[in-house]
Short mmCIF file of C-alpha atoms in Angstrom, two decimals:
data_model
loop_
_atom_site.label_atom_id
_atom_site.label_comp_id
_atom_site.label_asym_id
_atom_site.label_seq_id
_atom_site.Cartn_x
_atom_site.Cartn_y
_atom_site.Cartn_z
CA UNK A 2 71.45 119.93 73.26
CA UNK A 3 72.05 123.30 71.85
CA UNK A 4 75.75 124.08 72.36
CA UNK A 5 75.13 127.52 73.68
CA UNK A 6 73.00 126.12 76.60
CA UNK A 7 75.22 123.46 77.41
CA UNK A 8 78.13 126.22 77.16
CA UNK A 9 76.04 128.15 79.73
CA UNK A 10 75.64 125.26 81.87
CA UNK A 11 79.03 124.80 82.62
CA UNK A 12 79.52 128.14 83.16
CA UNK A 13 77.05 128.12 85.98
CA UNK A 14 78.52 124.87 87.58
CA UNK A 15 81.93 126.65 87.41
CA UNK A 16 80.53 129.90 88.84
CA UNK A 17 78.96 127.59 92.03
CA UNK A 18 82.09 125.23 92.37
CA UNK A 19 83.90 128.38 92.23
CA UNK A 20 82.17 130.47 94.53
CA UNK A 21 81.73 127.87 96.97
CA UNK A 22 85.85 127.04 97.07
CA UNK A 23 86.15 130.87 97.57
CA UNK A 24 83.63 131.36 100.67
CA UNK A 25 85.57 127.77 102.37
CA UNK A 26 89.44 129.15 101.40
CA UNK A 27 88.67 133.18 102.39
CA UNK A 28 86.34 131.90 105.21
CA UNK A 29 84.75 135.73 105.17
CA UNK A 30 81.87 134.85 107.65
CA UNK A 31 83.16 132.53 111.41
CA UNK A 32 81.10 130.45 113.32
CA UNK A 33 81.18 128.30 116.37
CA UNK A 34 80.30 124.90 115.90
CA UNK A 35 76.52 123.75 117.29
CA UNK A 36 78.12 120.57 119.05
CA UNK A 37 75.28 119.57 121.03
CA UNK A 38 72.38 120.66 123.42
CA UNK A 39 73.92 121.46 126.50
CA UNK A 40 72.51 119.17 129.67
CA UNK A 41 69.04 120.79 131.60
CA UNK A 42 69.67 121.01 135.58
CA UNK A 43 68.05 122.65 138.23
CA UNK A 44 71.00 123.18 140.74
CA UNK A 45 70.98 125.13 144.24
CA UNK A 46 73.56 127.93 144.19
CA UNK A 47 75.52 129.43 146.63
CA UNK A 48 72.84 131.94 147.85
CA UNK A 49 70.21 128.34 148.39
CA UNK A 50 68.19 129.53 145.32
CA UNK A 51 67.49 127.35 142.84
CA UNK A 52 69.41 127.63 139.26
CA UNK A 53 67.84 125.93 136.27
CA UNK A 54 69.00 125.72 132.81
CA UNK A 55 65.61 127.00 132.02
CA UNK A 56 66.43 130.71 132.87
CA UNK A 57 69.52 131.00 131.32
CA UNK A 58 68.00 130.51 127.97
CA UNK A 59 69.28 134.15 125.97
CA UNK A 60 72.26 133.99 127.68
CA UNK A 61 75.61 133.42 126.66
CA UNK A 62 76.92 131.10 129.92
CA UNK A 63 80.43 130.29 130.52
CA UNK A 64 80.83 126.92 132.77
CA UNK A 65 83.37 125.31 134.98
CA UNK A 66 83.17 122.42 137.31
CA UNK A 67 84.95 122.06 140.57
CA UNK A 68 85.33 121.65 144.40
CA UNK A 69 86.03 123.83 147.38
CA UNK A 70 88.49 121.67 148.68
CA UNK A 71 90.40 121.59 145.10
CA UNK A 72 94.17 122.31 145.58
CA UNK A 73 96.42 124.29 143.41
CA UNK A 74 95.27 124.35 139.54
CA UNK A 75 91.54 124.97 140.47
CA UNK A 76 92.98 128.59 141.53
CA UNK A 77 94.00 129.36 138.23
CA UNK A 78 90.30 128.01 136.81
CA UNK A 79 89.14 130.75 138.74
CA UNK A 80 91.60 133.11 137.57
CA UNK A 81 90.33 132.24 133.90
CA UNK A 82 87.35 132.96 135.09
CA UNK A 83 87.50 136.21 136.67
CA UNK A 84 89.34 137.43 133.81
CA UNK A 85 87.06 136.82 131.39
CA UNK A 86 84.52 138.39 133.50
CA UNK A 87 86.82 141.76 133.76
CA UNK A 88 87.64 141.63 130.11
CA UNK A 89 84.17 141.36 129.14
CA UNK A 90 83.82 144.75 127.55
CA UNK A 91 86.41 143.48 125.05
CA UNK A 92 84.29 141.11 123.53
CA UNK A 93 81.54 143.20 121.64
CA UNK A 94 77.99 141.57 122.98
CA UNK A 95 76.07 144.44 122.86
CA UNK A 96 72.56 143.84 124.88
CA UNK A 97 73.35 140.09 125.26
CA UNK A 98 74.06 139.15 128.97
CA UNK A 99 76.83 136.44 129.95
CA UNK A 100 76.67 134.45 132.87
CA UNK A 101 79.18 132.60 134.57
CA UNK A 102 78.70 129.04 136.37
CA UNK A 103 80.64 127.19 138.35
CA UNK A 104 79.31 123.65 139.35
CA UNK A 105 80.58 121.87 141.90
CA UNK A 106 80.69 117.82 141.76
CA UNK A 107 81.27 117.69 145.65
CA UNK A 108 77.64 118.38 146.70
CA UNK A 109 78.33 116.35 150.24
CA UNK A 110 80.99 118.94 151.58
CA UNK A 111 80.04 122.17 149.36
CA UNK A 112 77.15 122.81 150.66
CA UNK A 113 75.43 126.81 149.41
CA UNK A 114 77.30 128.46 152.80
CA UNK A 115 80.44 126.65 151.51
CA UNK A 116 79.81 127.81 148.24
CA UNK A 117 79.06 131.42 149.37
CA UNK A 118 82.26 131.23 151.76
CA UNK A 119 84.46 130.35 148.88
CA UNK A 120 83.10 132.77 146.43
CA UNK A 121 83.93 135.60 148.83
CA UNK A 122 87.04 134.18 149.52
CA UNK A 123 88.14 134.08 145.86
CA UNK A 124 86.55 137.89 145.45
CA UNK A 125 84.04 136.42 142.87
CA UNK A 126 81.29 139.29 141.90
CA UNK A 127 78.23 136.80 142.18
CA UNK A 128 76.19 139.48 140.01
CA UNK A 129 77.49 137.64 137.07
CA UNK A 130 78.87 134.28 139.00
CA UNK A 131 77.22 131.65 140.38
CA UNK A 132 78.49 128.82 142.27
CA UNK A 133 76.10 125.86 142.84
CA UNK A 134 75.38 121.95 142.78
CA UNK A 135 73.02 119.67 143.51
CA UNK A 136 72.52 116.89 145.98
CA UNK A 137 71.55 114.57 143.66
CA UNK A 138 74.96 113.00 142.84
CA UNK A 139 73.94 110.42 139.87
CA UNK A 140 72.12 113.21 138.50
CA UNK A 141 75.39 115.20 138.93
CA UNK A 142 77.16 113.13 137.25
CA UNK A 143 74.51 112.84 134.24
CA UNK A 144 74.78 116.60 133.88
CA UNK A 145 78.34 117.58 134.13
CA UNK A 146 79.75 114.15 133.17
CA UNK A 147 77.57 112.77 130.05
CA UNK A 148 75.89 116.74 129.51
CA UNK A 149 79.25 118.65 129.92
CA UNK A 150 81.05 115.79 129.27
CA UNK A 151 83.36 116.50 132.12
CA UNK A 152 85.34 113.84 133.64
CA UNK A 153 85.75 113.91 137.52
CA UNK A 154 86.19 110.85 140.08
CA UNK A 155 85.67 111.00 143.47
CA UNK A 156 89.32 109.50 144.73
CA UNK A 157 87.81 109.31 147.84
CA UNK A 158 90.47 110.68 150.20
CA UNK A 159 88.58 113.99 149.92
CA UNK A 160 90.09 114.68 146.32
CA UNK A 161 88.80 114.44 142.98
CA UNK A 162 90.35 113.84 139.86
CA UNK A 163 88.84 115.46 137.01
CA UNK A 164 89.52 117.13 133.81
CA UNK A 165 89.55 121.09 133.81
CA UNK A 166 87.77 122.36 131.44
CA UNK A 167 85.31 125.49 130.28
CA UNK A 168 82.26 125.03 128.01
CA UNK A 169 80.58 127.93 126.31
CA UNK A 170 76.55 127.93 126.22
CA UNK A 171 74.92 129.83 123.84
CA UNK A 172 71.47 131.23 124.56
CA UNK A 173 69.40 128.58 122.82
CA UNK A 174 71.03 126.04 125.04
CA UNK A 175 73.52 124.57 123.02
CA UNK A 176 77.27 124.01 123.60
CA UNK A 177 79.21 126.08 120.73
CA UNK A 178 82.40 125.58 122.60
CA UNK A 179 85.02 123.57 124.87
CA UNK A 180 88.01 124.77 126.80
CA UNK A 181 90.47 122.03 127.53
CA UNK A 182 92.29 124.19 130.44
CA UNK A 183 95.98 124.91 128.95
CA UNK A 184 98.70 126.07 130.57
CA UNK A 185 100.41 127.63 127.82
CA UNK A 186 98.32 129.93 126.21
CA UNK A 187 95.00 131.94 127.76
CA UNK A 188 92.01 130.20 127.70
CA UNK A 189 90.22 133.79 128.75
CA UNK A 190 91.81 135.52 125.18
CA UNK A 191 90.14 132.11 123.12
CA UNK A 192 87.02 132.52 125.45
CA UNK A 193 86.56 136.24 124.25
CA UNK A 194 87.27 136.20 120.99
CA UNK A 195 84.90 133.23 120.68
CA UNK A 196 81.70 135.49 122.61
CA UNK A 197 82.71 138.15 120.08
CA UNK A 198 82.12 135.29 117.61
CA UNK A 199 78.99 133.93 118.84
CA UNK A 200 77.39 137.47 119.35
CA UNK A 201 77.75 138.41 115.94
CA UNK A 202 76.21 135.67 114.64
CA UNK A 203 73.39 136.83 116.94
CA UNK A 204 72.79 139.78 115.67
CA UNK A 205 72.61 138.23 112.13
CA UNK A 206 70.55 135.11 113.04
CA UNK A 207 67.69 136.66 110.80
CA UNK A 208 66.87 137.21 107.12
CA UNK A 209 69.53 136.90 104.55
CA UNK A 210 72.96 137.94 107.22
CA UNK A 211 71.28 134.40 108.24
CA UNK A 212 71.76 132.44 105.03
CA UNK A 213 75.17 133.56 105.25
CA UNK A 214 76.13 132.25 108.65
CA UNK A 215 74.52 129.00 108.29
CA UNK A 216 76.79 128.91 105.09
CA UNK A 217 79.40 129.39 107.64
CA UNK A 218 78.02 126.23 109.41
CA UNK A 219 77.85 124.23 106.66
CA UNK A 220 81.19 124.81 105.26
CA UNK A 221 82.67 124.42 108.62
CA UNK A 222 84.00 127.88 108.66
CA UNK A 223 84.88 127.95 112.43
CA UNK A 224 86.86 130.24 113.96
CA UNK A 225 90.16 129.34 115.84
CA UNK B 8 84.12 145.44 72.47
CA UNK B 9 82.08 147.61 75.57
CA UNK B 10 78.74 145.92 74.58
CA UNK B 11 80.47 142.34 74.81
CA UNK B 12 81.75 143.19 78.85
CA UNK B 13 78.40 144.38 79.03
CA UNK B 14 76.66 141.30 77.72
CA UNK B 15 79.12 138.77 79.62
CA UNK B 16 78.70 140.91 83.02
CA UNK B 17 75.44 140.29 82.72
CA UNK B 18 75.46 136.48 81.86
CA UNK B 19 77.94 136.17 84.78
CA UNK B 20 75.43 137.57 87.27
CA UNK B 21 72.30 136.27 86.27
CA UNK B 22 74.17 132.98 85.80
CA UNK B 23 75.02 133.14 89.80
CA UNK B 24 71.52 134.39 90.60
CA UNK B 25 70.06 131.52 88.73
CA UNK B 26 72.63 129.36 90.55
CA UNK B 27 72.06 130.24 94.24
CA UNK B 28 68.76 130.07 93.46
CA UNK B 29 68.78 126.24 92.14
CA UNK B 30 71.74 125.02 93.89
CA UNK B 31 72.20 126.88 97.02
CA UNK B 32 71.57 123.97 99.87
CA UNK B 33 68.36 123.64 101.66
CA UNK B 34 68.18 126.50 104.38
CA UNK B 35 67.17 124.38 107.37
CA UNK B 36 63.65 126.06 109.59
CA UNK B 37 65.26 124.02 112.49
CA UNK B 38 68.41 124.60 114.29
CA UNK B 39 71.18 122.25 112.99
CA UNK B 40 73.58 120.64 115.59
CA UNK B 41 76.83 118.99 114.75
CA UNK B 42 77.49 116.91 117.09
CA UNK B 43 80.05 114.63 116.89
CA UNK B 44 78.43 112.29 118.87
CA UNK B 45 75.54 109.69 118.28
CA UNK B 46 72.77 110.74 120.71
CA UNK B 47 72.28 109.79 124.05
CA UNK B 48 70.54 105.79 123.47
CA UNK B 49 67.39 105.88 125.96
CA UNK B 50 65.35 102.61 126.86
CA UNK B 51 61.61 103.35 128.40
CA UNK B 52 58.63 101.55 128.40
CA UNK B 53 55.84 101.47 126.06
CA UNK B 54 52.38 100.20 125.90
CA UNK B 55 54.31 96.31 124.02
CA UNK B 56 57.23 96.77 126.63
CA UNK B 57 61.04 98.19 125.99
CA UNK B 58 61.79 100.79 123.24
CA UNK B 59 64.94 102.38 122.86
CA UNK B 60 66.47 104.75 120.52
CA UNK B 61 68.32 102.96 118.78
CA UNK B 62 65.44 100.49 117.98
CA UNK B 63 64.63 103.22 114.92
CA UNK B 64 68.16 103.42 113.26
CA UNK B 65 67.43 103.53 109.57
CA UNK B 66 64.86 106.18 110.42
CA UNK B 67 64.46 109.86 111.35
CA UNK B 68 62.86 110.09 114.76
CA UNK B 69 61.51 112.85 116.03
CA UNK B 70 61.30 113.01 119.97
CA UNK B 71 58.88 115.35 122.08
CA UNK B 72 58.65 115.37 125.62
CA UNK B 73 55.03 116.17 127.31
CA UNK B 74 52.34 114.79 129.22
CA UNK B 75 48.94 113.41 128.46
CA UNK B 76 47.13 116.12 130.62
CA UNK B 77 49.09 119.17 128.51
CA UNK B 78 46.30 121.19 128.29
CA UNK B 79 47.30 123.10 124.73
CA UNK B 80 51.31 123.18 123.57
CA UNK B 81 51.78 119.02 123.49
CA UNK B 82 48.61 118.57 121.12
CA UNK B 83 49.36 121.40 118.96
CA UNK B 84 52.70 120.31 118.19
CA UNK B 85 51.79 116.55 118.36
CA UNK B 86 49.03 117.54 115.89
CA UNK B 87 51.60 120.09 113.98
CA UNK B 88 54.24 116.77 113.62
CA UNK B 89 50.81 113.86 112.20
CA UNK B 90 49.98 116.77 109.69
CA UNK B 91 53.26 117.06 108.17
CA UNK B 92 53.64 113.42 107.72
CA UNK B 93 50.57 113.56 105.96
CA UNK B 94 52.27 115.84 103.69
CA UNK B 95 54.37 113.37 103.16
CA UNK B 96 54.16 110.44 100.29
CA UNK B 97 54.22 106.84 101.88
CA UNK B 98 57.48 106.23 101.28
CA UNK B 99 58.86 109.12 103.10
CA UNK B 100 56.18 109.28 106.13
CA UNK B 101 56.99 105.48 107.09
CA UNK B 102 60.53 106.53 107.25
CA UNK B 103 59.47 108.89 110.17
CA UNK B 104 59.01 108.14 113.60
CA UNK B 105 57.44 109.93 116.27
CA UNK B 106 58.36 108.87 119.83
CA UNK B 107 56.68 111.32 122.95
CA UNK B 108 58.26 110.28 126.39
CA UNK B 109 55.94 111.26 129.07
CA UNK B 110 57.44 113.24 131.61
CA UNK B 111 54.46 112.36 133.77
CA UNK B 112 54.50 108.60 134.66
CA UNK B 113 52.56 108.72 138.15
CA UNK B 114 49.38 109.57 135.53
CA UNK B 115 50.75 108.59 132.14
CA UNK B 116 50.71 104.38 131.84
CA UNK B 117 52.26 102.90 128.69
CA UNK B 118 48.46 102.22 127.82
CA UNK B 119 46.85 105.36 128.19
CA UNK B 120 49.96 106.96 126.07
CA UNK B 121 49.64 104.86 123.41
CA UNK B 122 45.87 105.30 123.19
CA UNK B 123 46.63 109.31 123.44
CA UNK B 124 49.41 109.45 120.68
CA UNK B 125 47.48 107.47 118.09
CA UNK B 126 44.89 110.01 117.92
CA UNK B 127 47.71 112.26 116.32
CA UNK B 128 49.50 109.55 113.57
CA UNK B 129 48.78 106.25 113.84
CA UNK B 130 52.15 105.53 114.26
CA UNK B 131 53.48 107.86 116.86
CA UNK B 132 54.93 106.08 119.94
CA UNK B 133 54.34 106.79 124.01
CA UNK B 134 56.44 106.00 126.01
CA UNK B 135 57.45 106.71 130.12
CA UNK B 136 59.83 105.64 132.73
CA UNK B 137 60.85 106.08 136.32
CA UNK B 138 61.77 109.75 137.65
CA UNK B 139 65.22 108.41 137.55
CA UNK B 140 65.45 106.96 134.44
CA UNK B 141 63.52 110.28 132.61
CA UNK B 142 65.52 112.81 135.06
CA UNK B 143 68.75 111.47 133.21
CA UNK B 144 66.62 111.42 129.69
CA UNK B 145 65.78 114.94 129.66
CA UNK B 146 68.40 116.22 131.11
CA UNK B 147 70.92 114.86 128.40
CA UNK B 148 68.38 116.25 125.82
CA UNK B 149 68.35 119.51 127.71
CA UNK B 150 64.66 119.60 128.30
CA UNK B 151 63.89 120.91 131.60
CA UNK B 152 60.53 120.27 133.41
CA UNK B 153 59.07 120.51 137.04
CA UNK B 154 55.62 119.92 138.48
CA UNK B 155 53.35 122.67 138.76
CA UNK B 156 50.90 122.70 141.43
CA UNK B 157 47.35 122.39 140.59
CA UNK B 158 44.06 123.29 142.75
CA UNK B 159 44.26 119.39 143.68
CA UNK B 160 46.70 117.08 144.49
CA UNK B 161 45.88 115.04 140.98
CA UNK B 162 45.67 118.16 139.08
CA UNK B 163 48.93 119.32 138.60
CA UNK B 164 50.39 120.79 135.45
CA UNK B 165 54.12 120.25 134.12
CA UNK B 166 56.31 123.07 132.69
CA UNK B 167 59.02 121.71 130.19
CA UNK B 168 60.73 122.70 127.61
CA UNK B 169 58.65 122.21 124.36
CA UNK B 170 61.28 121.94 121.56
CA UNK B 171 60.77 118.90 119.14
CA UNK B 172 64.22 117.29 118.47
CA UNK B 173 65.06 115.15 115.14
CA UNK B 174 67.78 112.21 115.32
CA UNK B 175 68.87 111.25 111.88
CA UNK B 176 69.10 107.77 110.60
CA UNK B 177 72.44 107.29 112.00
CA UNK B 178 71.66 108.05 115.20
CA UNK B 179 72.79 111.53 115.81
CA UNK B 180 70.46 114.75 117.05
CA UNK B 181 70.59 116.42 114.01
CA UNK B 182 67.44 119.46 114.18
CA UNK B 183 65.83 121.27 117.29
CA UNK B 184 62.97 123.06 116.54
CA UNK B 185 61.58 125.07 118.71
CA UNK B 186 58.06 125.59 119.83
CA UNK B 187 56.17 127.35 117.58
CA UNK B 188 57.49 125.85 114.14
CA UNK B 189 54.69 125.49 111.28
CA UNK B 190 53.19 122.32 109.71
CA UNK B 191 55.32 123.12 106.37
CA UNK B 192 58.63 123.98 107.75
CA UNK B 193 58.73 120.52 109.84
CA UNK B 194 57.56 118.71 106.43
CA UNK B 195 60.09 120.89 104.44
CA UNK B 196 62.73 119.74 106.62
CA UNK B 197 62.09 116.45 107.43
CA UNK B 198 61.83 115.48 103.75
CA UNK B 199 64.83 117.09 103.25
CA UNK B 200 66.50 114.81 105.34
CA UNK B 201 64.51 111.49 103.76
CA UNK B 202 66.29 112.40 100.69
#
C-alpha cells in the first residue's frame, strides 16, 4: 500500500482514538443513565381520581413510596420532598412540568381520605403532589417492588419495613435515576441538579445537539 | 512554512470529518436503555402451549402488546415489524423474533392469535394470559392499557401503550421504539444489533 495512505490512515485512527479518550476524560456533555422503563399503574390518589402512568408521559416525575402510619424517617422523605418542590426554580426546566408522587404500599388503612388527611397535615401543595395507591396489593407490589424496585414488607404489627428511596421518571417513562435516602448529604441538592441534567438533554434530544448526548450515553458520561 | 500549517490543518480536519463519518457508532432510531438488569422473564400461553422469554435467548425479540380487534395502530406496526425482516437476509431475519401478547384474552385464544400474527411474518408469535398474569406483564414493561367501551358489550376497544420493545440476545430490554417508527429505521436498527 502506498506509504502516504497508510501514513494517513493512522493518522485518522489516532485522530478517533484520540478524540474519543478526550470526550470520556473532559466528559463536556452529562447524562442520566436510561436504566429501565419505569412500571405502568393506574393508582387512585388522594382526591379518589384515578392516576395512571399514562398521563404523566412529558413529565419529569419524582417518586416515593410510603405509609400514613410510618414513624419518624418517613417525615424527613417528605421533607426531601417538599424541598425539592420549593427549590424547583433552581433547576432550569423551562416549559417541562415535574410532578411529584407518593405511593403508598398500605392500600388497606390509607385509604384517598387518609391520603388527603395526611397530605394536609404535612402542608403538601397537591397542585404538584399526589398521594395515591391502589387496592390491588400483588399488583402493588409488582409496581413499586419489581417496577420501582422498592423493597417494603408488611411486618404486620401495623409497620412496614422498607427501603427509602426516590426514583426520577423522565417523560418517556423511563427511570434515569435512584435516590437511596441518605442521611448525610441532601438527596433534594442531587435531585435538582440531576432535573437540570435531564432537561437539558431535552431540549437537545433533536438533530445533531442529539448525536452528542447519545455520545454522552454511550460513553457513560453520567453526571454525579 | 505557512502553506505547510495550511496543508496539515486541512488534512487534520478532513481526516476527522472522514472519520466521524466512517467510524462514528451507529446512531440508534430507538431509544436505548441500560439497564442493568436482564428483563422481566414472562411465561403465557400460545397456540403449542407455554412460551416464555427466555425461550428466545440467542435471539433479538421484539415484543408488542395489542389485541386482535385493534382496528389500525397493531397492524400497522405488526405489518411495519414483517416488512423490515424482509429487509433482512435469512441469516439475520431468523435471528429475529416477534412475540405480540394479547392484552385481550376474553376474545383473543392462543388459536385465533396465532392465525392473526402469521398473516404479518410467518414467524411472529401470539400469545395471552390471565388478567393477572398480563396486569403484572405490562406493567413491568410499562405498557398501560384499559378497556374502552364499545356500542356493545363484545365490542369494546383497548387503549395501550403502542411502543415496540427489543430484548437483546442476552436477555436485556435494550430499544423502545415508539409508535410511529418507519419500516427502515426498525431494519436499520435491528441489523445493527444482529451484527
Amino acid at each position: 500500500m502506498n506509504k502516504y495512505l497508510l501514513n494517513g490512515l493512522y493518522f485518522l485512527f489516532a485522530i478517533i482514538i484520540i478524540s474519543a479518550f478526550a470526550f470520556k476524560l473532559f466528559q463536556p456533555i452529562k447524562v442520566l443513565p436510561r436504566m429501565q422503563l419505569a412500571p405502568a399503574f393506574n393508582l387512585t390518589d388522594q382526591n379518589d381520581a384515578r392516576l395512571t402512568s399514562e398521563e404523566l408521559r412529558g413529565k419529569f416525575v419524582l417518586y416515593n413510596f410510603t405509609y400514613v402510619n410510618c414513624p419518624a424517617p418517613c417525615y424527613n422523605l417528605n421533607k426531601t420532598m417538599q424541598e425539592v418542590q420549593t427549590r424547583l426554580s433552581e433547576a432550569e426546566l423551562g416549559d417541562i412540568q415535574v410532578e411529584f408522587i407518593t405511593i403508598s404500599f398500605d392500600p388497606d388503612r390509607d385509604t384517598s381520605a387518609v391520603l388527603r388527611t395526611y397530605a394536609d397535615s404535612i402542608g403538601a401543595d397537591t397542585k404538584q403532589w399526589s398521594f395515591a395507591t391502589n387496592t390491588n396489593k400483588a399488583l402493588l407490589k409488582t409496581i413499586i417492588g419489581s417496577g420501582f424496585e422498592t423493597y417494603y414488607e408488611d411486618k404486620g404489627d401495623g409497620k412496614f419495613a422498607f427501603d427509602p428511596s426516590f426514583v426520577l421518571v423522565d417523560g418517556w417513562g423511563i427511570v434515569r435515576a435512584e435516590y437511596r435516602y441518605q442521611t448525610e448529604v441532601s438527596d433534594a441538592d442531587r435531585i435538582i441538579r440531576h432535573l437540570s441534567v435531564l432537561a437539558e438533554e431535552v431540549r437537545n434530544s433533536t438533530g445533531t445537539a442529539k448525536l452528542a448526548y447519545e455520545a454522552a450515553h454511550l460513553f457513560l458520561c453520567y453526571a454525579p | 512554512m505557512k502553506l505547510k500549517i495550511g496543508i496539515a490543518i486541512t488534512i487534520f480536519f478532513t481526516g476527522l470529518a472522514l472519520g466521524v463519518y466512517f467510524f462514528s457508532p451507529h446512531t440508534f432510531h430507538g431509544t436505548v436503555i441500560q439497564s442493568p438488569n436482564p428483563s422481566f422473564d414472562f411465561t403465557l400461553t400460545g397456540a403449542d402451549g407455554d412460551v416464555s422469554l427466555s425461550d428466545f435467548r440467542g435471539k433479538l425479540v421484539v415484543i408488542y402488546f395489542g389485541y386482535t380487534f385493534c382496528p389500525d395502530i397493531c397492524p400497522a406496526t405488526l405489518a411495519n415489524v414483517g416488512q423490515a425482516l424482509r429487509r433482512m437476509n435469512e441469516n439475520q431475519s431468523k435471528n429475529v423474533q416477534l412475540i405480540m401478547i394479547s392484552l385481550d384474552p376474553e376474545r383473543d385464544t392462543p388459536k385465533k392469535l396465532s392465525e392473526y400474527v402469521v398473516h404479518f411474518y410467518p414467524s411472529f408469535i401470539g400469545i395471552t394470559g390471565s388478567n393477572e398474569k398480563l396486569a403484572e406483564v405490562t406493567s413491568l414493561y410499562g405498557i398501560f392499557y384499559e378497556k374502552s367501551a364499545g356500542s356493545t358489550t363484545e365490542n369494546y376497544t383497548i387503549d395501550h401503550t403502542a411502543t415496540l420493545l427489543v430484548i437483546d440476545r442476552e436477555g436485556y430490554l435494550k430499544l423502545v421504539f415508539p409508535f410511529g417508527v418507519t419500516v427502515d429505521e426498525i431494519a436499520d436498527d435491528l441489523k445493527y444489533m444482529l451484527r
